[in-house]
CSV table of C-alpha atoms and ligand atoms in Angstrom, one decimal:
chain,number,residue,atom,x,y,z
F,1,MET,CA,115.0,15.2,62.8
F,2,ALA,CA,113.0,15.3,66.0
F,3,PHE,CA,112.5,12.2,68.1
F,4,GLN,CA,109.1,10.6,68.7
F,5,ILE,CA,107.7,8.3,71.3
F,6,LEU,CA,106.2,5.0,70.2
F,7,GLU,CA,103.0,3.4,71.6
F,8,LYS,CA,105.0,0.9,73.6
F,9,CYS,CA,105.9,3.8,76.0
F,10,VAL,CA,105.0,2.7,79.6
F,11,SER,CA,104.6,6.3,80.8
F,12,CYS,CA,107.4,5.9,83.4
F,13,GLY,CA,108.4,9.6,82.9
F,14,SER,CA,112.1,8.8,82.8
F,15,CYS,CA,112.7,10.7,79.6
F,16,GLU,CA,110.8,13.9,80.5
F,17,ILE,CA,113.2,15.0,83.2
F,18,GLU,CA,116.2,14.5,80.9
F,19,CYS,CA,115.2,16.7,78.0
F,20,PRO,CA,117.1,20.0,77.9
F,21,ASN,CA,114.4,21.6,75.8
F,22,HIS,CA,111.4,20.5,77.8
F,23,ALA,CA,110.1,18.9,74.5
F,24,ILE,CA,108.6,15.9,76.3
F,25,TYR,CA,105.2,16.0,77.9
F,26,GLU,CA,103.0,13.5,79.7
F,27,GLY,CA,100.0,12.2,77.7
F,28,GLY,CA,97.0,14.4,78.2
F,29,THR,CA,98.9,17.5,79.3
F,30,LYS,CA,99.0,20.7,77.3
F,31,TRP,CA,102.4,22.0,76.0
F,32,THR,CA,103.9,25.4,75.3
F,33,MET,CA,106.9,26.6,73.4
F,34,ALA,CA,107.9,28.8,76.3
F,35,LYS,CA,108.2,26.1,79.0
F,36,GLY,CA,111.9,25.3,79.4
F,37,THR,CA,113.0,27.7,76.7
F,38,LYS,CA,113.5,31.5,76.2
F,39,THR,CA,110.9,31.7,73.3
F,40,LYS,CA,108.6,34.7,73.4
F,41,GLY,CA,105.8,36.1,71.2
F,42,SER,CA,105.0,34.5,67.9
F,43,VAL,CA,106.8,31.2,67.0
F,44,THR,CA,106.5,29.3,63.8
F,45,LEU,CA,106.3,25.6,64.3
F,46,MET,CA,107.8,23.0,62.0
F,47,ASP,CA,104.5,22.3,60.4
F,48,GLY,CA,104.2,26.1,59.6
F,49,THR,CA,101.6,26.8,62.3
F,50,VAL,CA,102.2,30.1,64.1
F,51,VAL,CA,101.6,30.0,67.9
F,52,ASP,CA,102.2,32.3,70.8
F,53,ALA,CA,105.1,31.0,72.9
F,54,ASP,CA,102.9,31.0,76.0
F,55,GLN,CA,99.9,29.5,74.3
F,56,ARG,CA,98.8,26.2,75.9
F,57,ASN,CA,98.5,23.8,73.0
F,58,PRO,CA,96.4,20.5,73.0
F,59,SER,CA,98.1,17.3,74.0
F,60,GLN,CA,99.5,15.3,71.1
F,61,SER,CA,98.8,12.0,72.9
F,62,PHE,CA,96.5,10.8,75.6
F,63,ASP,CA,98.0,7.3,76.1
F,64,THR,CA,101.7,7.9,76.2
F,65,PHE,CA,104.3,10.6,76.7
F,66,TYR,CA,104.9,12.6,73.6
F,67,ILE,CA,107.7,14.8,72.0
F,68,VAL,CA,107.0,18.2,70.5
F,69,SER,CA,108.9,18.2,67.2
F,70,SER,CA,109.4,22.0,67.2
F,71,LYS,CA,111.2,21.8,70.6
F,72,CYS,CA,113.4,18.7,70.0
F,73,THR,CA,117.0,19.4,68.8
F,74,GLU,CA,118.1,15.8,69.2
F,75,CYS,CA,119.9,17.2,72.2
F,76,VAL,CA,122.3,19.0,69.8
F,77,GLY,CA,124.0,21.9,71.6
F,78,PHE,CA,123.6,20.2,75.0
F,79,HIS,CA,124.7,16.5,74.8
F,80,ASP,CA,126.6,14.2,72.5
F,81,LYS,CA,123.5,11.9,72.2
F,82,PRO,CA,119.8,12.0,72.7
F,83,GLN,CA,119.1,11.8,76.4
F,84,CYS,CA,115.6,10.4,76.1
F,85,VAL,CA,116.9,7.4,74.2
F,86,ASP,CA,119.2,6.5,77.0
F,87,ALA,CA,116.6,7.2,79.7
F,88,CYS,CA,113.9,5.0,78.1
F,89,GLN,CA,113.8,1.5,79.5
F,90,VAL,CA,111.6,0.0,76.7
F,91,GLY,CA,113.2,1.6,73.6
F,92,ALA,CA,110.2,3.8,72.8
F,93,CYS,CA,112.1,7.0,71.9
F,94,VAL,CA,113.1,6.8,68.2
F,95,ILE,CA,113.9,9.3,65.4
F,96,SER,CA,110.9,10.6,63.5
F,97,PRO,CA,111.1,10.7,59.7
F,98,LEU,CA,108.7,13.7,59.6
F,99,TYR,CA,111.1,16.6,59.6
F,100,PRO,CA,114.7,16.0,58.3
F,101,GLU,CA,117.2,18.5,59.8
F,102,THR,CA,120.9,19.0,59.3
F,103,MET,CA,123.3,19.5,62.1
F,104,GLU,CA,123.4,23.2,61.2
F,105,GLN,CA,119.6,23.4,61.3
F,106,LEU,CA,119.5,21.7,64.7
F,107,LEU,CA,122.1,24.1,66.1
F,108,ALA,CA,120.0,27.0,64.8
F,109,LYS,CA,116.9,25.5,66.3
F,110,LYS,CA,118.7,25.3,69.7
F,111,GLY,CA,119.7,28.9,69.3
F,112,ASN,CA,116.1,29.9,68.6
F,113,LEU,CA,114.9,28.1,71.6
F,114,HIS,CA,117.5,29.3,74.1
F,115,GLY,CA,119.4,32.2,72.6
F,116,GLN,CA,122.7,32.1,70.8
F,117,ALA,CA,125.6,30.8,72.9
Q,201,LIG,FE1,114.6,16.1,74.3
Q,201,LIG,FE2,116.9,15.3,73.3
Q,201,LIG,FE3,114.9,13.6,73.4
Q,201,LIG,FE4,114.8,15.6,71.7
Q,201,LIG,S1,116.3,13.9,71.7
Q,201,LIG,S2,113.1,15.0,73.0
Q,201,LIG,S3,115.9,17.3,72.8
Q,201,LIG,S4,115.9,14.5,75.2
C-alpha cells in the first residue's frame, strides 16, 4: 500500500527530500511520473488512468504535502522502512488503505519506476 499524508502535516518538507521515488510533492505543485524515476511514455496509474510520464498532473492537495500513490513503493527496494515516516515530526505520514499491495507487487512497482536491478 502506498503511504499518504494527513491534514496535520505542517508542510516542513522533511519527507520530500527523503523519498527515493520522488513520490512526495508540496501542496499546490504539479507532479509527474518521470520526475525522479526512469518512466517514459504511457504509464498506467493505480486508479487505471493512463498518463504520459512527462505529463504535469494537477496537485492532489493545496494545503499540505501529498504522496502520489503510483510512485510510492513503501521504500521497498531502497530502504528497510518508509523514510517519510521517520522524517515526519508530527506523524502525518501513514499507510493508505486505498491500494493494497504485496511485497512482490511493491518490488515490481519499484522495477517499473527505476528499471530492474
Ligand atoms: Fe516515498 Fe518511501 Fe514515503 Fe513511499 S514510503 S512516499 S516511497 S518515502
